[in-house]
Short mmCIF file of C-alpha atoms in Angstrom, two decimals:
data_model
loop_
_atom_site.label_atom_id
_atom_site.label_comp_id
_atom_site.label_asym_id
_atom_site.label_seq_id
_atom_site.Cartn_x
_atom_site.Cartn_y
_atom_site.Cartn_z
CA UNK A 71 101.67 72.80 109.03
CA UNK A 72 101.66 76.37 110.68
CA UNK A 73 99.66 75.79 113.82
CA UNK A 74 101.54 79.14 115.10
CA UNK A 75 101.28 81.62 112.34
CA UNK A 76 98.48 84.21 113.32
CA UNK A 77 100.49 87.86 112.58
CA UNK A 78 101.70 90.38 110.18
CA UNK A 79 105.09 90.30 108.64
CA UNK A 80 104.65 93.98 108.70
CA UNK A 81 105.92 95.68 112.03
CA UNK A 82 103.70 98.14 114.02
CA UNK A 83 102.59 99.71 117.11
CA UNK A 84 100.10 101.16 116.33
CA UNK A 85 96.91 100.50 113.78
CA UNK A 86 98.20 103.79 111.45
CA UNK A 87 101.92 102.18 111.68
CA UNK A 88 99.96 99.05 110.08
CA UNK A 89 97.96 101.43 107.68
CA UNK A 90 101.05 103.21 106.68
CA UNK A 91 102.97 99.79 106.11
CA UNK A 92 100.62 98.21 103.98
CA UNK A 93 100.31 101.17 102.10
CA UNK A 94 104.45 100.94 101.11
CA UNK A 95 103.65 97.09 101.10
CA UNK A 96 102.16 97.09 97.40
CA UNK A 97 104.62 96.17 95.05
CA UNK A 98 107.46 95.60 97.61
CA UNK A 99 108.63 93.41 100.23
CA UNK A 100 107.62 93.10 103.76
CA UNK A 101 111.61 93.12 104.37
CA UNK A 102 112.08 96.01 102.69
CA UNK A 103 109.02 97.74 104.02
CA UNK A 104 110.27 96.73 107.90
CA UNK A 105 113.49 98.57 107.11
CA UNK A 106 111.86 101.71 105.82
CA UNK A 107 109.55 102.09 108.16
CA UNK A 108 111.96 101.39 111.40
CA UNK A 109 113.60 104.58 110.31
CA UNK A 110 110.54 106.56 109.46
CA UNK A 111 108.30 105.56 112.90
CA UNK A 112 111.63 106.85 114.75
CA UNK A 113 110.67 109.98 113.31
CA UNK A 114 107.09 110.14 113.00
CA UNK A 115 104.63 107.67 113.28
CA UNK A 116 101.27 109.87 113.45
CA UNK A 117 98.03 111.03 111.16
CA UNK A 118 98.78 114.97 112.34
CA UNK A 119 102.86 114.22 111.79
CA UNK A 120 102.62 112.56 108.46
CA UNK A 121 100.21 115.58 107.56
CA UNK A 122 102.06 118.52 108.45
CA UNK A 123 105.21 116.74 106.39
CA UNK A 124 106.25 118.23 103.36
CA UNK A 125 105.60 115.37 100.44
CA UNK A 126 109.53 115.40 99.63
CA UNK A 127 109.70 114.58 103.26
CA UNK A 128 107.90 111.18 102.90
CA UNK A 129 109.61 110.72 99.59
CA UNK A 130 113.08 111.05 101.30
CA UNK A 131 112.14 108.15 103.55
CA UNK A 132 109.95 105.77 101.16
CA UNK A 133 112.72 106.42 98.21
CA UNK A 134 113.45 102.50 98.19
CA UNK A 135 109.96 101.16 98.04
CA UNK A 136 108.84 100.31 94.55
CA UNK A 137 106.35 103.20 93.39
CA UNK A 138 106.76 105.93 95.95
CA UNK A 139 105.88 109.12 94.39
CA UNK A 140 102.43 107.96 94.49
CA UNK A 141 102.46 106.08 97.83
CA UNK A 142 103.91 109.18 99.32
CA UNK A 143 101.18 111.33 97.44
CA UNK A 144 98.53 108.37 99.25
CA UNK A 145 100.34 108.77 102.31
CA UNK A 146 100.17 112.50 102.83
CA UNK A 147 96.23 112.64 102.17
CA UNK A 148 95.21 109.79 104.10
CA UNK A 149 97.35 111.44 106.66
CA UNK A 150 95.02 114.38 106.34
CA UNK A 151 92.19 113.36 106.42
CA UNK A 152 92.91 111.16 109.22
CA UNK A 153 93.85 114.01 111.09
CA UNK A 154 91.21 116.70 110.20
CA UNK A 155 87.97 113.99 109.98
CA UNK A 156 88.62 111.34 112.11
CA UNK A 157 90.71 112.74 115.25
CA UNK A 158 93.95 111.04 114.05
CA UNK A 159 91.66 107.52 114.78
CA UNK A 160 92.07 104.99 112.44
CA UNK A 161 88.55 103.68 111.51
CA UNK A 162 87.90 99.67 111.88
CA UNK A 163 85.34 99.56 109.63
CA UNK A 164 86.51 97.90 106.07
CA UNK A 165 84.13 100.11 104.30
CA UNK A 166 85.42 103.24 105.79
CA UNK A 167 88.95 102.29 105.54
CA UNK A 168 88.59 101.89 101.99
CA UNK A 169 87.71 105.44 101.71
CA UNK A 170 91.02 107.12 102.59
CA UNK A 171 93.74 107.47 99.51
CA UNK A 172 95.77 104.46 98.46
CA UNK A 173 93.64 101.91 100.63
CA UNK A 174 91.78 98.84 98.35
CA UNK A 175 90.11 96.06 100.20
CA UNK A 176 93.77 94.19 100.77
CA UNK A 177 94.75 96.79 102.90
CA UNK A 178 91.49 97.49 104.24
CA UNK A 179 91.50 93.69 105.39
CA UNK A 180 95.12 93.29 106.35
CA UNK A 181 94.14 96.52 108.64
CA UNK A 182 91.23 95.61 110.01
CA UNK A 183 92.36 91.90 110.87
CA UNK A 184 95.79 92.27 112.29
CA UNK A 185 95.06 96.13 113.87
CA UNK A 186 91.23 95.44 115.28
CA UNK A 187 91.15 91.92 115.45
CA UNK A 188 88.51 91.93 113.10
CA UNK A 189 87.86 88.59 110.69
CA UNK A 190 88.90 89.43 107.50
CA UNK A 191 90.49 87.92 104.37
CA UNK A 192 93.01 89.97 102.75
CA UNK A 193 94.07 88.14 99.34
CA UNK A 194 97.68 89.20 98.39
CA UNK A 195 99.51 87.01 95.69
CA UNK A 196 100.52 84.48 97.93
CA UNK A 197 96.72 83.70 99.33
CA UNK A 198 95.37 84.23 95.60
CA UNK A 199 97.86 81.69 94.49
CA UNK A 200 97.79 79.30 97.18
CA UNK A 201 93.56 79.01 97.69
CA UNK A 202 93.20 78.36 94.20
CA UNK A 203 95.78 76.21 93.76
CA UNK A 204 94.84 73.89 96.61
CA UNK A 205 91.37 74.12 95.40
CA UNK A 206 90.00 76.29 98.56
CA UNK A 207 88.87 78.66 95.51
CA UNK A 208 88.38 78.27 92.24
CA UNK A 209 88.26 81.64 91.03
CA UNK A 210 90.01 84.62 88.58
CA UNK A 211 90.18 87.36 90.37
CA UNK A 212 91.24 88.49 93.89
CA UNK A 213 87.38 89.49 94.69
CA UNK A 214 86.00 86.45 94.03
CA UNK A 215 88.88 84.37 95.44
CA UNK A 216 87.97 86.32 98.57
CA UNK A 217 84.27 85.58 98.77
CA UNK A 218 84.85 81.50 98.20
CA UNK A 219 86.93 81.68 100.88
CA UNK A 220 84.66 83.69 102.72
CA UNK A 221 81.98 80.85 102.15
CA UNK A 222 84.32 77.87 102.34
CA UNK A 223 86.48 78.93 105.38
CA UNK A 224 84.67 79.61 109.09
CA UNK A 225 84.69 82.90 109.71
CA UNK A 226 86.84 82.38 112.90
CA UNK A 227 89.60 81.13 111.52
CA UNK A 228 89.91 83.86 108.70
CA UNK A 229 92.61 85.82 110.51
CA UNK A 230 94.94 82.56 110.85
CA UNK A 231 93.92 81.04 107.56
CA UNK A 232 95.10 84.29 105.94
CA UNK A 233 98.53 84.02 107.46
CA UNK A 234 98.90 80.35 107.11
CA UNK A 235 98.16 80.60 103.10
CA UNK A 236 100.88 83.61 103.08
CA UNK A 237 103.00 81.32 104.81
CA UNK A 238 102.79 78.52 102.78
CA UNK A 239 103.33 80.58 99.56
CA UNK A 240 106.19 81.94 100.92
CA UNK A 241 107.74 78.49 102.08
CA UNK A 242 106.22 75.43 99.77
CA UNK A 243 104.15 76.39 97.02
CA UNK A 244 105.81 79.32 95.41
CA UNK A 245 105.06 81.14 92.17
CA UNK A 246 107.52 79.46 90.20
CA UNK A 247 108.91 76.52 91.93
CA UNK A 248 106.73 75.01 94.11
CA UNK A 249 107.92 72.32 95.80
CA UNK A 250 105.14 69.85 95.52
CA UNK A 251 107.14 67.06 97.01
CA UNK A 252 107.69 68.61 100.66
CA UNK A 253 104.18 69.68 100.52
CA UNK A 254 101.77 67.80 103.37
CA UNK A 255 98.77 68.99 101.44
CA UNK A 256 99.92 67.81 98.18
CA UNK A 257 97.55 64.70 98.96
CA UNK A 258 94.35 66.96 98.53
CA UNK A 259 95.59 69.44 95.99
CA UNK A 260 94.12 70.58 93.00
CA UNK A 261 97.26 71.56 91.62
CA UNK A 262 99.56 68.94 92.54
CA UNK A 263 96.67 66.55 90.97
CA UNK A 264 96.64 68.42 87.59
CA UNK A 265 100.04 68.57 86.89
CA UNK A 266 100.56 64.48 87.85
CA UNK A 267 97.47 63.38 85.87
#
């Protein structure tokens, strides 16, 4: 159904644009995100920028992303210590990335994948909702919806299956509505099944 889909929604050039974007991404749209951070990568779009910035600074620029007194307080130190402990680099490793203020394994993934290239499964709402309603997980949580799909999906198409799952969420099977009829996998799904018993 989405033989093409293999990116971000966020834009970035760089892997801290992508850190920085996922960061505002929490609790807000990828549209909205896109037009906040167009403006604020004009202006700076480094660790040692973002650290040198007064926090009312950031504010200023995040003010219509949901929650940004604390992202801008996340910002600001993983800015820092970006800057001062790892040479303005941002580190590839999950583990590591998961270290620095405001960054849970989502982000960590979401960074890793679509900034290193690294396989990864980052479960938003949209893949947490779509894996275990298809019946690629069958789990409660984000953590273990992860790991199933870890173990059901091969690991080289992580990256894509990722995107496609966002994708689909997004288009067919939404939170509310899903449109079950226009859906090609309705055949094989768990959901669909269930609620047409």
């Amino acid at each position: 159904m989405y033989p093409d889909v293999d990116y971000s929604m966020l834009n970035f050039t760089t892997p801290f644009e992508l850190l920085i974007a996922t960061i505002l991404s929490a609790q807000s749209t990828d549209v909205r995100v896109n037009k906040v951070t167009k403006v604020m990568f004009a202006d700076m779009n480094t660790p040692e920028q973002f650290a040198k910035a007064d926090i009312k600074t950031i504010e200023n620029y995040i003010r219509t992303v949901g929650i940004y007194k604390n992202k801008a307080k996340n910002i600001s130190a993983t800015s820092k210590i970006l800057y001062n402990d790892y040479d303005s680099e941002v580190p590839a490793d999950i583990k590591e990335l998961m270290k620095l203020p405001g960054v849970g394994r989502k982000t960590a993934n979401v960074v890793a994948s679509n900034a290193f290239g690294i396989p990864a499964i980052a479960v938003d709402t949209h893949v947490f909702r779509v894996a275990n309603r298809l019946g690629f997980a069958n789990a409660k949580n984000v953590e273990k919806t992860e790991d199933q799909l870890m173990k059901n999906i091969p690991k080289e198409r992580w990256r894509k299956t990722h995107h496609q799952l966002i994708t689909h969420g997004r288009a067919i099977c939404k939170a509310r509505n899903p449109l079950c009829e226009e859906c090609n996998m309705k055949i094989t799904c768990e959901y669909y099944r269930r609620e047409n018993d």
